[in-house]
RNA sequence: GCUGCCGUAGCUCAGGGGUAGAGCACGUCCUUGGUAAGGACGGGGUCGUAGGUUCAAUUCCUAUCGGCAGCACCA
């Protein structure tokens, strides 16, 4: 049918990236276009971009458009290479393991995966064999040919070839829609495309990485498929750089560094819960106190609500029904003739999974006037969630955690200014912590939700407006809001480019309604306050995990659990070291002494490996002159200065960023 | 929760049907040395837990707990 329309077309004007226009008497393929520009370009062409959309090189261009020939030099080439590599992987697997069904194989960040259905499990030992076969298919340089099929034909074809999953995908497409099938050699796959002209264009810079289970269509009710992950790049150099980056990420693993630096540990008897060691807890408190000061200065009040609250509150809030499975529930039986609950029933209480219901109870004490609003209520209390076993991951996902949570009770009119103020606070806090906002997304109404559509309309609009007036570019995250309201998600970027969603701002018209919070308005009548749920760091636990990985354990001075270790050259200096310790300690620094009868080399090494930011060496010379020799982590030079000056300077340097006005 | 892999000394790991080994750490002694490991000796493990197979299990099997990777979930 494409040929038919091709013949009927009129003159064609194609605008190149440099603004020049190429005219053709009728439709041309991307390859013909490339050839008309230059022979070299035609040879290098992989695909063509039509008004920003990538298309096959051999597909006729029928309409006027902005066009761009995609070559290997273009970053867009990665997308093509990875997708083609996924196809080659599928072909290789089917050649090697007959009877294996193919399903889907999309690109992901830095690579691709392909999901297979096969009774027998693949093993990592199969990878070299599969990679060899892939190389062979690439060497064959099979042409990738796009064909347009009728949907029913396609269903029939895939059924007949035993590809039930593919058949199901096609079957679920609208009945009158044609589908595209790509053939490479003798192998066919349902695919939207686009693809490069032949498998030889892939090159050799690919590698299979991981093997894992994945549900068919991402639904845990469906059968589990076997997913093979791979990565593919334009050349070996890019591939190696990526593999090195993976190693870097492994080196930064907060679980490993947490153990090495003696920050915290986990053990079987408290799965998903953290045992904070003195150094880790010092870091935790430094971070919590920082946030606390920022909130204090931003007009928040801090509270602490109970951890154990009767189920009635959670039933009213909706958490009991929607998230009950993930709550820790305690059944208290009647005792000594008392009734546990009333009616002689055992009492059901819940360990709070979040703070909002508790905060509403505090809000509801006494009568609130519109003059009292906004009330910004913060808490650093422990929340408990019975996370699925497989979800637990170091500090990143735990069952007991604290959020830098706060709820702003305000009027509808105040949503805007409160939201903007929060965005400013968040931005400033991220800067202080060494991050920047990488991305902002607005997550709107999910399927599982409470409240009327009218209320959701109002809430979503409020967030759109807030983001606009805070001047933050954002994109949408459809259907990912909380059950009580839409949310803004703030992502930060760490030192190796990974994005983490930490901050959040949620508008909630529902919770005040469900838990019956009211204030008296100017008109003397009762009104519902709006609740803004907001967090800057999100989970303190997770945020510390991110900090550890971001800084590889080399924390900025104000967060470092130990600021300085005083190392003696010989034990003759122990007395003076004690004086140094006292002076620095009095200046507010977190200091330790190392008077072991070890050589100074060993002491430097030990404390450097512990990522202690400052090492103060004292020997006879320093004791006589009342000085210290300062060595910074990863520094070469030593800096000799009078003790009093060192204490003053370092104490200043160790101040948290919000207190360091002189710095 | 699902799939796969794993669980040996405080840590990192080797080993393997006949009741265990290295390095680091730890302890004692010697060493008092100016910026990333001074030396000697020594202590330390019912091989995650419970069953089963076997003359014999830390090793094989099953269950369970926990961990890792991914998926699902994430108020």
XYZ file of C-alpha atoms (C1' of nucleotides) in Angstrom:
738
model
C 0.000 0.000 0.000
C 2.953 2.301 0.520
C 3.895 1.794 -3.090
C 0.441 2.894 -4.175
C 0.588 6.157 -2.294
C 4.124 6.662 -3.520
C 3.073 6.743 -7.128
C 0.273 9.174 -6.422
C 2.370 11.740 -4.563
C 3.208 15.252 -5.598
C 6.551 17.132 -5.315
C 8.305 16.793 -2.011
C 10.259 19.416 -0.063
C 12.624 18.182 2.610
C 14.352 20.614 4.957
C 17.816 19.591 6.119
C 19.226 20.456 9.572
C 21.281 23.330 8.088
C 18.068 24.901 6.799
C 18.627 24.068 3.146
C 15.769 22.460 1.239
C 15.932 19.470 -1.084
C 13.188 19.029 -3.631
C 12.084 15.745 -5.135
C 9.501 14.996 -7.748
C 7.956 12.290 -5.597
C 8.529 10.169 -2.504
C 12.100 9.138 -1.757
C 13.594 6.792 0.765
C 15.917 8.047 3.449
C 18.714 6.278 1.655
C 17.963 8.055 -1.608
C 17.893 11.337 0.253
C 21.273 10.575 1.818
C 22.703 9.568 -1.557
C 21.505 12.838 -3.059
C 23.572 14.674 -0.458
C 26.691 12.550 -0.695
C 27.982 9.069 -1.274
C 29.726 8.974 2.101
C 26.573 9.956 3.905
C 24.614 7.238 2.149
C 27.147 4.667 3.295
C 27.088 5.973 6.870
C 23.321 6.395 7.100
C 21.538 4.258 9.665
C 18.099 5.839 9.758
C 16.356 9.073 9.035
C 14.631 11.465 11.405
C 11.395 12.916 10.093
C 10.181 15.907 12.101
C 12.056 14.427 15.036
C 10.702 10.906 14.606
C 13.117 8.127 13.753
C 12.271 6.023 10.704
C 13.774 3.232 8.643
C 16.159 4.287 5.929
C 14.337 2.274 3.276
C 10.917 3.645 4.100
C 9.641 6.167 1.556
C 9.236 9.741 2.724
C 5.955 11.003 1.362
C 5.369 14.330 3.006
C 7.267 17.574 3.372
C 9.266 17.472 6.577
C 12.336 18.476 8.474
C 14.730 15.626 7.883
C 17.997 14.516 9.394
C 20.136 11.569 8.367
C 21.109 9.578 11.452
C 24.637 8.198 11.328
C 26.768 6.417 13.876
C 28.054 9.770 15.093
C 24.585 10.824 16.214
C 23.543 10.060 19.790
C 20.314 8.696 18.286
C 22.368 5.856 16.830
C 22.525 4.306 20.296
C 18.801 3.787 20.283
C 18.975 1.957 16.969
C 22.014 -0.097 17.887
C 20.470 -1.251 21.145
C 17.151 -2.141 19.635
C 18.793 -4.062 16.799
C 21.053 -5.832 19.251
C 17.984 -6.923 21.206
C 16.585 -8.438 17.997
C 19.846 -10.209 17.288
C 19.833 -11.528 20.848
C 16.352 -12.936 20.284
C 17.358 -14.540 17.001
C 20.478 -16.019 18.581
C 18.538 -17.440 21.512
C 15.963 -19.025 19.234
C 18.665 -20.568 17.083
C 20.465 -21.977 20.102
C 17.434 -22.943 22.165
C 14.648 -24.101 19.884
C 11.233 -23.918 21.476
C 11.980 -20.694 23.285
C 9.285 -18.086 22.723
C 10.138 -14.464 22.224
C 8.076 -11.724 23.839
C 9.315 -8.152 24.003
C 12.746 -6.574 23.948
C 12.834 -2.835 24.455
C 15.652 -0.396 24.987
C 16.373 0.800 28.469
C 18.813 3.309 29.845
C 22.293 2.225 28.727
C 21.125 -0.916 26.993
C 18.259 -3.244 26.358
C 16.645 -6.443 27.528
C 14.683 -9.228 25.962
C 12.131 -11.396 27.753
C 11.933 -15.057 26.781
C 9.542 -17.831 27.677
C 11.361 -21.125 28.112
C 10.771 -23.975 30.545
C 14.412 -24.456 31.342
C 16.247 -21.597 33.007
C 19.058 -19.842 31.219
C 22.322 -19.652 33.054
C 25.106 -17.105 32.999
C 27.214 -19.868 31.466
C 25.012 -19.625 28.365
C 26.058 -16.020 27.782
C 29.359 -16.655 25.946
C 27.578 -19.083 23.642
C 24.766 -16.613 22.963
C 27.205 -13.771 22.415
C 29.141 -15.882 19.918
C 25.952 -16.611 18.038
C 25.068 -12.917 18.081
C 28.451 -12.069 16.614
C 27.826 -14.631 13.891
C 24.449 -13.091 13.050
C 26.026 -9.641 12.916
C 28.795 -11.013 10.668
C 26.136 -12.401 8.322
C 24.990 -8.814 7.928
C 21.360 -9.858 7.536
C 19.096 -7.243 6.001
C 16.376 -5.937 8.280
C 13.283 -5.667 6.114
C 10.125 -3.942 7.250
C 6.808 -5.418 6.198
C 3.301 -4.238 6.912
C 0.933 -7.066 7.755
C -2.734 -7.339 8.351
C -3.391 -7.814 12.059
C -5.336 -11.076 11.716
C -2.703 -12.524 9.405
C -0.088 -11.662 11.970
C -2.014 -13.330 14.798
C -2.372 -16.413 12.619
C 1.316 -16.409 11.715
C 2.552 -16.133 15.296
C 0.087 -18.753 16.497
C 1.270 -21.141 13.832
C 4.896 -20.590 14.702
C 4.192 -21.261 18.377
C 4.780 -17.646 19.407
C 1.820 -17.340 21.713
C 3.032 -14.238 23.474
C 3.598 -12.399 20.213
C 0.174 -13.533 19.037
C -1.315 -12.145 22.235
C 0.364 -8.781 21.711
C -0.974 -8.484 18.185
C -4.361 -9.778 19.219
C -4.688 -6.978 21.770
C -4.121 -4.308 19.138
C -7.167 -2.582 17.626
C -8.799 -4.866 15.052
C -8.333 -2.692 12.006
C -4.743 -1.760 12.711
C -1.931 -3.066 10.526
C 1.182 -4.290 12.240
C 4.803 -4.181 11.209
C 7.005 -7.222 11.090
C 10.737 -7.124 10.609
C 12.616 -9.915 8.923
C 16.306 -10.465 9.398
C 17.583 -13.469 7.481
C 14.935 -16.114 8.028
C 13.889 -14.768 11.385
C 10.792 -12.611 11.845
C 9.724 -10.474 14.757
C 6.760 -8.261 15.435
C 8.189 -4.816 15.975
C 7.261 -1.199 15.646
C 10.791 -0.344 14.518
C 12.678 1.538 13.356
C 15.737 -0.518 12.644
C 19.038 -0.053 10.877
C 19.374 -1.453 7.360
C 21.237 -4.619 8.376
C 22.602 -6.458 11.395
C 26.173 -5.678 10.383
C 25.646 -2.065 11.403
C 25.465 -3.066 15.047
C 29.197 -3.446 15.436
C 30.898 -5.350 18.216
C 30.482 -3.112 21.247
C 27.837 -5.093 23.079
C 27.727 -7.392 26.060
C 25.141 -9.475 27.875
C 25.069 -8.481 31.512
C 22.402 -9.980 33.690
C 19.737 -12.596 33.905
C 16.552 -12.150 35.876
C 12.925 -13.107 36.113
C 10.273 -10.681 34.941
C 6.514 -11.014 34.810
C 4.765 -11.158 31.482
C 3.401 -7.671 30.933
C 4.789 -6.606 34.304
C 1.936 -8.178 36.208
C 2.698 -10.468 39.144
C -0.385 -12.556 38.326
C 1.167 -13.518 34.989
C 3.790 -16.173 34.309
C 7.388 -15.314 34.963
C 9.587 -14.925 31.932
C 13.356 -14.943 31.736
C 14.887 -11.595 31.021
C 18.337 -11.196 29.554
C 19.867 -7.769 30.003
C 22.518 -6.420 27.699
C 24.275 -3.231 26.852
C 25.355 -1.947 23.444
C 27.361 1.063 22.344
C 28.745 2.685 19.250
C 32.293 1.502 19.864
C 34.472 -0.442 22.274
C 35.578 2.731 23.986
C 32.027 3.645 24.944
C 31.327 0.094 26.029
C 34.381 -0.009 28.256
C 33.565 3.370 29.744
C 30.129 2.059 30.638
C 31.484 -1.149 32.144
C 33.900 0.934 34.206
C 30.988 3.063 35.379
C 29.172 -0.046 36.595
C 32.253 -1.016 38.572
C 32.364 2.507 40.007
C 28.782 2.182 41.154
C 29.613 -1.115 42.845
C 32.513 0.485 44.668
C 30.130 3.127 45.971
C 27.600 0.659 47.302
C 26.444 2.161 50.587
C 26.052 -1.278 52.134
C 29.718 -1.989 51.567
C 30.929 1.463 52.618
C 28.574 1.470 55.594
C 30.273 -1.663 56.847
C 33.791 -0.490 56.065
C 33.291 2.847 57.792
C 31.416 1.275 60.685
C 28.304 3.385 60.138
C 25.569 0.763 60.585
C 24.734 -2.879 60.181
C 21.836 -5.188 59.444
C 21.173 -8.608 60.860
C 18.752 -11.429 60.283
C 16.757 -10.897 63.454
C 15.706 -7.419 62.344
C 15.469 -7.749 58.588
C 14.928 -4.417 56.918
C 15.826 -2.438 60.025
C 19.016 -0.585 60.728
C 21.389 -0.880 63.653
C 23.005 2.554 63.615
C 26.537 2.545 64.989
C 27.961 5.627 66.717
C 29.510 7.016 63.549
C 26.452 6.416 61.406
C 24.183 7.913 64.020
C 26.395 10.995 64.260
C 25.936 11.464 60.529
C 22.216 10.875 60.881
C 21.892 13.474 63.627
C 23.953 16.012 61.694
C 21.583 15.616 58.773
C 18.433 15.629 60.868
C 19.554 18.698 62.781
C 20.281 20.466 59.531
C 16.763 19.852 58.260
C 15.318 20.741 61.654
C 17.065 24.132 61.615
C 15.903 24.795 58.071
C 12.321 23.986 59.041
C 12.516 26.044 62.232
C 13.632 29.020 60.189
C 10.879 28.438 57.640
C 8.045 28.717 60.098
C 7.444 25.051 60.855
C 6.579 23.599 64.240
C 7.819 20.151 65.224
C 5.651 17.498 66.848
C 5.819 13.818 67.695
C 2.754 11.661 67.246
C 2.367 8.133 68.662
C 3.612 5.114 66.793
C 0.773 2.932 68.024
C -2.639 4.164 66.987
C -5.985 2.404 66.994
C -7.100 0.935 63.702
C -10.149 3.218 63.618
C -7.955 6.169 62.667
C -6.273 4.267 59.838
C -9.619 2.942 58.691
C -10.921 6.494 58.532
C -7.850 7.730 56.671
C -8.148 4.892 54.165
C -4.716 3.414 54.862
C -6.091 0.340 56.585
C -8.053 -0.723 53.519
C -5.596 0.324 50.851
C -2.291 -0.523 52.485
C -3.308 -2.772 55.340
C -1.292 -5.625 53.909
C 1.829 -3.576 54.330
C 1.061 -2.383 57.849
C 2.275 -3.931 61.055
C -0.866 -4.653 62.987
C -1.085 -5.597 66.610
C -4.009 -7.407 68.112
C -4.418 -6.635 71.808
C -6.553 -9.269 73.521
C -8.866 -8.375 76.389
C -7.038 -8.657 79.723
C -8.177 -9.061 83.334
C -11.778 -8.683 82.448
C -11.137 -5.421 80.570
C -12.248 -5.364 77.020
C -9.498 -4.937 74.467
C -11.546 -2.956 72.068
C -15.064 -2.540 73.362
C -17.713 -5.182 72.991
C -15.146 -7.624 74.406
C -13.488 -7.742 71.002
C -9.716 -7.772 70.761
C -8.401 -4.328 69.998
C -6.632 -3.804 66.680
C -3.905 -1.244 66.633
C -1.519 -0.284 63.887
C 2.099 0.793 63.926
C 1.932 4.028 62.001
C 3.115 3.704 58.418
C 3.139 7.468 57.903
C 2.554 10.613 59.907
C -0.444 12.334 58.359
C -3.274 10.817 60.420
C -1.386 11.644 63.614
C -0.815 15.205 62.523
C -4.487 15.662 61.765
C -5.250 14.544 65.340
C -2.912 17.229 66.662
C -4.479 19.776 64.341
C -7.921 18.843 65.585
C -7.102 19.582 69.208
C -8.810 22.826 70.112
C -10.437 25.128 67.600
C -8.348 26.464 64.754
C -9.033 29.822 63.175
C -8.170 30.892 59.665
C -5.799 33.234 61.492
C -3.796 30.189 62.636
C -3.189 29.000 59.085
C -0.967 27.939 57.603
C 0.197 25.499 60.256
C 3.341 23.729 59.104
C 3.688 20.598 61.198
C 6.924 18.631 60.980
C 7.915 15.340 62.558
C 10.951 13.084 62.651
C 9.111 10.104 64.042
C 9.676 6.481 63.090
C 7.325 4.944 60.554
C 6.901 1.224 59.997
C 5.940 -0.526 56.794
C 6.020 -4.227 56.270
C 7.771 -4.057 52.933
C 7.842 -7.177 50.802
C 10.888 -9.264 51.471
C 12.222 -8.758 47.970
C 11.843 -4.992 48.174
C 14.369 -4.563 50.980
C 17.639 -3.046 49.904
C 20.192 -1.742 52.402
C 19.218 1.707 53.630
C 17.363 2.413 50.406
C 14.334 0.365 51.343
C 13.780 -0.506 54.981
C 10.864 -1.452 57.201
C 11.506 1.171 59.861
C 12.386 4.639 58.738
C 12.055 8.315 59.427
C 11.030 10.896 56.881
C 11.681 14.617 57.029
C 7.963 14.820 56.776
C 5.691 17.770 57.340
C 2.091 18.618 56.700
C 1.029 22.115 55.905
C -2.562 22.821 56.910
C -3.686 25.791 54.891
C -6.513 27.380 52.959
C -6.954 26.849 49.250
C -5.705 30.388 48.706
C -2.464 29.541 50.423
C -1.588 26.466 48.346
C 0.213 28.535 45.781
C 2.471 30.543 48.066
C 3.158 27.563 50.330
C 4.105 25.413 47.347
C 6.427 28.015 45.927
C 8.062 28.558 49.316
C 8.576 24.823 49.632
C 10.170 24.573 46.198
C 12.604 27.297 47.222
C 13.414 25.558 50.494
C 13.988 22.267 48.716
C 16.225 23.789 46.101
C 18.332 25.498 48.721
C 18.609 22.346 50.841
C 19.732 20.258 47.856
C 22.392 22.828 47.083
C 23.657 22.690 50.671
C 23.828 18.905 50.484
C 25.795 18.919 47.251
C 23.012 18.106 44.813
C 20.908 19.861 42.261
C 17.355 19.247 41.139
C 17.695 16.979 38.122
C 14.072 16.665 37.222
C 10.599 17.500 38.413
C 7.546 15.434 37.603
C 3.887 15.841 38.330
C 2.170 12.561 39.158
C -1.582 12.758 38.673
C -4.560 10.659 39.766
C -3.994 6.907 40.118
C -6.618 4.247 39.583
C -6.612 3.360 43.259
C -7.779 6.620 44.831
C -10.222 8.332 47.144
C -12.140 11.555 46.551
C -14.209 12.951 43.718
C -12.917 13.842 40.290
C -13.786 17.474 40.936
C -11.447 17.520 43.917
C -8.738 15.823 41.882
C -9.157 18.402 39.128
C -8.703 21.150 41.671
C -5.650 19.516 43.279
C -3.890 18.807 40.013
C -4.475 22.335 38.786
C -3.064 23.722 42.017
C 0.176 21.808 41.486
C 0.447 22.851 37.840
C 0.095 26.456 38.915
C 2.569 26.074 41.753
C 5.240 24.622 39.489
C 4.744 27.366 36.985
C 5.062 30.107 39.542
C 8.097 28.403 41.107
C 9.577 28.491 37.622
C 10.406 24.799 37.605
C 10.257 22.943 34.297
C 8.518 19.602 34.751
C 6.979 16.700 32.931
C 4.061 14.426 33.715
C 4.079 11.056 35.452
C 0.562 9.924 34.643
C -1.389 7.870 37.151
C 1.361 7.815 39.759
C -0.125 10.107 42.389
C -0.845 9.124 46.005
C -4.269 7.689 46.712
C -5.379 10.924 48.387
C -3.912 13.453 45.993
C -1.552 14.313 43.145
C 2.105 14.855 43.862
C 5.150 16.643 42.598
C 8.236 14.446 42.560
C 11.644 16.067 42.850
C 14.619 14.116 41.519
C 18.221 14.857 42.315
C 21.273 13.695 40.390
C 24.227 12.071 42.129
C 27.944 12.143 41.352
C 27.741 9.347 38.782
C 24.663 10.680 37.045
C 21.977 8.564 38.662
C 18.651 10.193 39.448
C 16.899 9.683 42.772
C 13.421 10.788 43.647
C 13.583 12.218 47.141
C 11.525 15.341 47.558
C 7.774 15.413 47.190
C 4.901 17.843 47.499
C 1.358 16.527 47.568
C -1.921 18.391 47.626
C -4.560 16.654 49.653
C -8.202 17.710 49.924
C -9.222 14.223 51.004
C -7.486 13.464 54.288
C -8.896 16.521 56.124
C -12.338 15.420 54.964
C -11.909 11.809 55.955
C -10.430 12.652 59.342
C -12.756 15.612 59.826
C -10.317 18.467 60.263
C -11.854 21.941 60.266
C -11.000 25.545 60.942
C -13.205 28.559 61.497
C -13.118 30.928 58.566
C -13.555 34.686 58.409
C -17.248 34.049 57.970
C -17.454 32.273 61.317
C -18.260 28.997 59.587
C -16.365 25.715 59.621
C -14.155 25.030 56.637
C -11.913 22.181 55.534
C -8.227 22.969 55.517
C -6.127 21.685 52.660
C -3.163 19.505 53.589
C 0.118 19.714 51.763
C 2.234 16.625 52.424
C 5.846 17.448 51.746
C 9.341 16.092 52.260
C 12.721 17.322 51.134
C 14.904 14.284 51.728
C 12.115 11.728 51.864
C 13.320 8.839 53.990
C 16.291 9.897 56.141
C 17.569 6.349 55.869
C 17.439 6.248 52.123
C 18.880 9.729 51.851
C 21.888 8.715 53.915
C 22.338 5.768 51.557
C 22.338 8.211 48.660
C 24.777 10.512 50.464
C 27.162 7.625 51.102
C 27.118 6.627 47.430
C 27.306 10.208 46.187
C 30.327 11.040 48.327
C 31.807 7.491 48.362
C 31.981 7.910 52.121
C 34.057 11.101 51.842
C 31.472 13.342 53.412
C 31.705 17.096 53.514
C 33.213 18.150 56.810
C 29.973 19.173 58.476
C 28.475 15.718 57.895
C 31.600 13.652 58.582
C 31.050 11.516 61.678
C 34.583 12.255 62.838
C 36.105 15.546 61.794
C 39.671 14.933 62.849
C 41.976 12.333 64.327
C 45.013 13.496 66.255
C 47.942 11.186 65.563
C 51.049 11.179 67.682
C 54.458 10.512 66.185
C 55.689 8.925 69.384
C 54.119 8.475 72.781
C 56.224 11.378 74.045
C 53.628 13.603 72.390
C 50.640 11.968 74.126
C 50.361 14.768 76.681
C 50.289 17.434 74.028
C 47.864 15.381 71.913
C 45.505 15.423 74.895
C 45.752 19.209 74.964
C 45.042 19.378 71.226
C 42.083 17.052 71.682
C 40.631 19.209 74.433
C 41.099 22.428 72.471
C 39.461 21.116 69.297
C 36.746 19.373 71.182
C 35.954 22.564 73.087
C 35.781 24.360 69.746
C 32.941 22.035 68.800
C 34.801 19.571 66.612
C 34.250 15.811 66.606
C 37.742 14.552 67.378
C 39.517 11.313 68.197
C 43.052 10.535 69.311
C 45.370 7.868 68.001
C 48.194 7.279 70.459
C 48.889 3.696 69.435
C 52.587 2.869 69.320
C 52.356 2.525 65.533
C 54.392 4.274 62.918
C 52.890 7.479 61.586
C 52.589 5.835 58.159
C 50.296 3.183 59.522
C 48.163 5.728 61.341
C 47.830 7.902 58.247
C 46.839 4.879 56.227
C 44.283 3.620 58.725
C 42.515 6.959 59.070
C 42.711 7.698 55.365
C 40.977 4.404 54.641
C 38.368 5.411 57.198
C 37.892 8.602 55.136
C 38.636 10.859 58.088
C 38.703 14.345 56.536
C 41.384 15.829 58.796
C 44.444 14.225 60.313
C 46.399 16.293 62.807
C 49.909 15.003 63.333
C 51.671 16.019 66.509
C 55.214 15.187 67.522
C 57.938 16.813 69.519
C 58.180 19.788 67.158
C 54.497 20.589 67.406
C 54.445 20.074 71.159
C 57.332 22.516 71.616
C 55.819 25.129 69.289
C 52.155 24.534 70.268
C 51.256 23.873 66.666
C 49.601 21.072 64.693
C 50.510 19.574 61.316
C 47.262 19.331 59.360
C 46.818 16.818 56.609
C 43.606 16.687 54.609
C 42.095 13.519 53.158
C 43.519 12.901 49.680
C 45.864 15.849 50.182
C 49.623 15.616 49.935
C 50.834 18.722 51.684
C 50.803 19.311 55.401
C 49.895 22.638 56.809
C 51.546 23.630 60.061
C 49.638 26.131 62.116
C 49.253 27.238 65.710
C 46.835 25.100 67.693
C 44.525 27.987 68.563
C 44.295 29.061 64.956
C 43.626 25.501 63.795
C 40.810 25.146 66.290
C 39.202 28.377 65.182
C 39.581 27.769 61.458
C 38.514 24.143 61.485
C 35.545 24.759 63.728
C 34.408 27.437 61.309
C 34.952 25.103 58.396
C 32.966 22.327 60.062
C 29.865 24.453 60.487
C 26.832 23.241 58.545
C 26.218 25.287 55.410
C 23.195 27.046 56.876
C 25.276 28.273 59.817
C 28.449 29.101 57.988
C 27.889 32.756 57.177
C 31.545 33.667 57.331
C 32.590 30.896 54.988
C 5.556 -11.900 47.271
C 7.771 -14.155 42.371
C 12.264 -16.179 39.502
C 17.385 -17.292 39.786
C 21.831 -17.392 42.659
C 24.070 -17.373 47.548
C 24.870 -18.242 53.240
C 32.308 -21.206 55.813
C 36.321 -16.902 61.639
C 34.725 -9.821 63.308
C 35.615 -8.595 57.641
C 36.861 -10.357 52.474
C 36.939 -15.047 50.600
C 39.155 -20.298 49.351
C 37.757 -25.466 50.115
C 34.835 -29.789 49.947
C 30.765 -37.024 51.811
C 35.589 -38.853 56.548
C 33.959 -32.994 61.954
C 38.108 -26.900 58.126
C 41.961 -22.856 55.606
C 44.178 -17.774 53.826
C 44.661 -12.475 54.158
C 43.066 -8.495 57.017
C 41.208 -7.517 61.882
C 41.844 -8.990 67.191
C 45.262 -10.293 71.729
C 50.285 -10.518 73.893
C 55.318 -9.194 73.428
C 59.196 -6.497 70.876
C 59.503 -1.872 68.186
C 58.914 5.062 69.725
C 59.464 5.142 63.961
C 57.699 12.549 60.796
C 52.798 11.626 56.523
C 49.078 5.353 53.050
C 50.729 -1.314 56.073
C 57.449 -2.496 61.427
C 58.121 -7.630 63.471
C 57.201 -12.268 66.293
C 53.892 -15.336 68.619
C 48.821 -16.445 69.757
C 43.357 -16.872 70.402
C 39.153 -17.512 67.386
C 34.408 -21.319 63.400
C 28.906 -27.319 66.423
C 30.488 -24.217 57.977
C 22.568 -19.664 58.783
C 18.610 -22.957 61.210
C 15.598 -27.565 61.243
C 14.667 -32.105 59.185
C 16.036 -36.105 55.572
C 19.520 -39.489 52.728
C 24.150 -42.003 54.369
C 28.330 -46.221 58.281
C 29.539 -40.918 58.072
C 26.829 -34.321 56.129
C 29.748 -28.230 56.694
C 29.559 -30.680 51.640
C 23.853 -34.195 48.745
C 18.133 -33.434 49.249
C 13.800 -30.755 51.450
C 11.917 -26.938 54.312
C 12.803 -22.439 56.742
C 15.275 -17.784 57.880
C 18.404 -14.203 55.810
C 21.255 -11.972 51.735
C 22.160 -10.622 46.377
C 20.119 -9.446 41.219
C 15.830 -8.450 38.625
C 10.465 -8.282 38.586
C 6.051 -6.781 41.294
C 5.148 -3.234 45.281
C 6.479 1.680 47.385
C 0.599 5.717 51.311
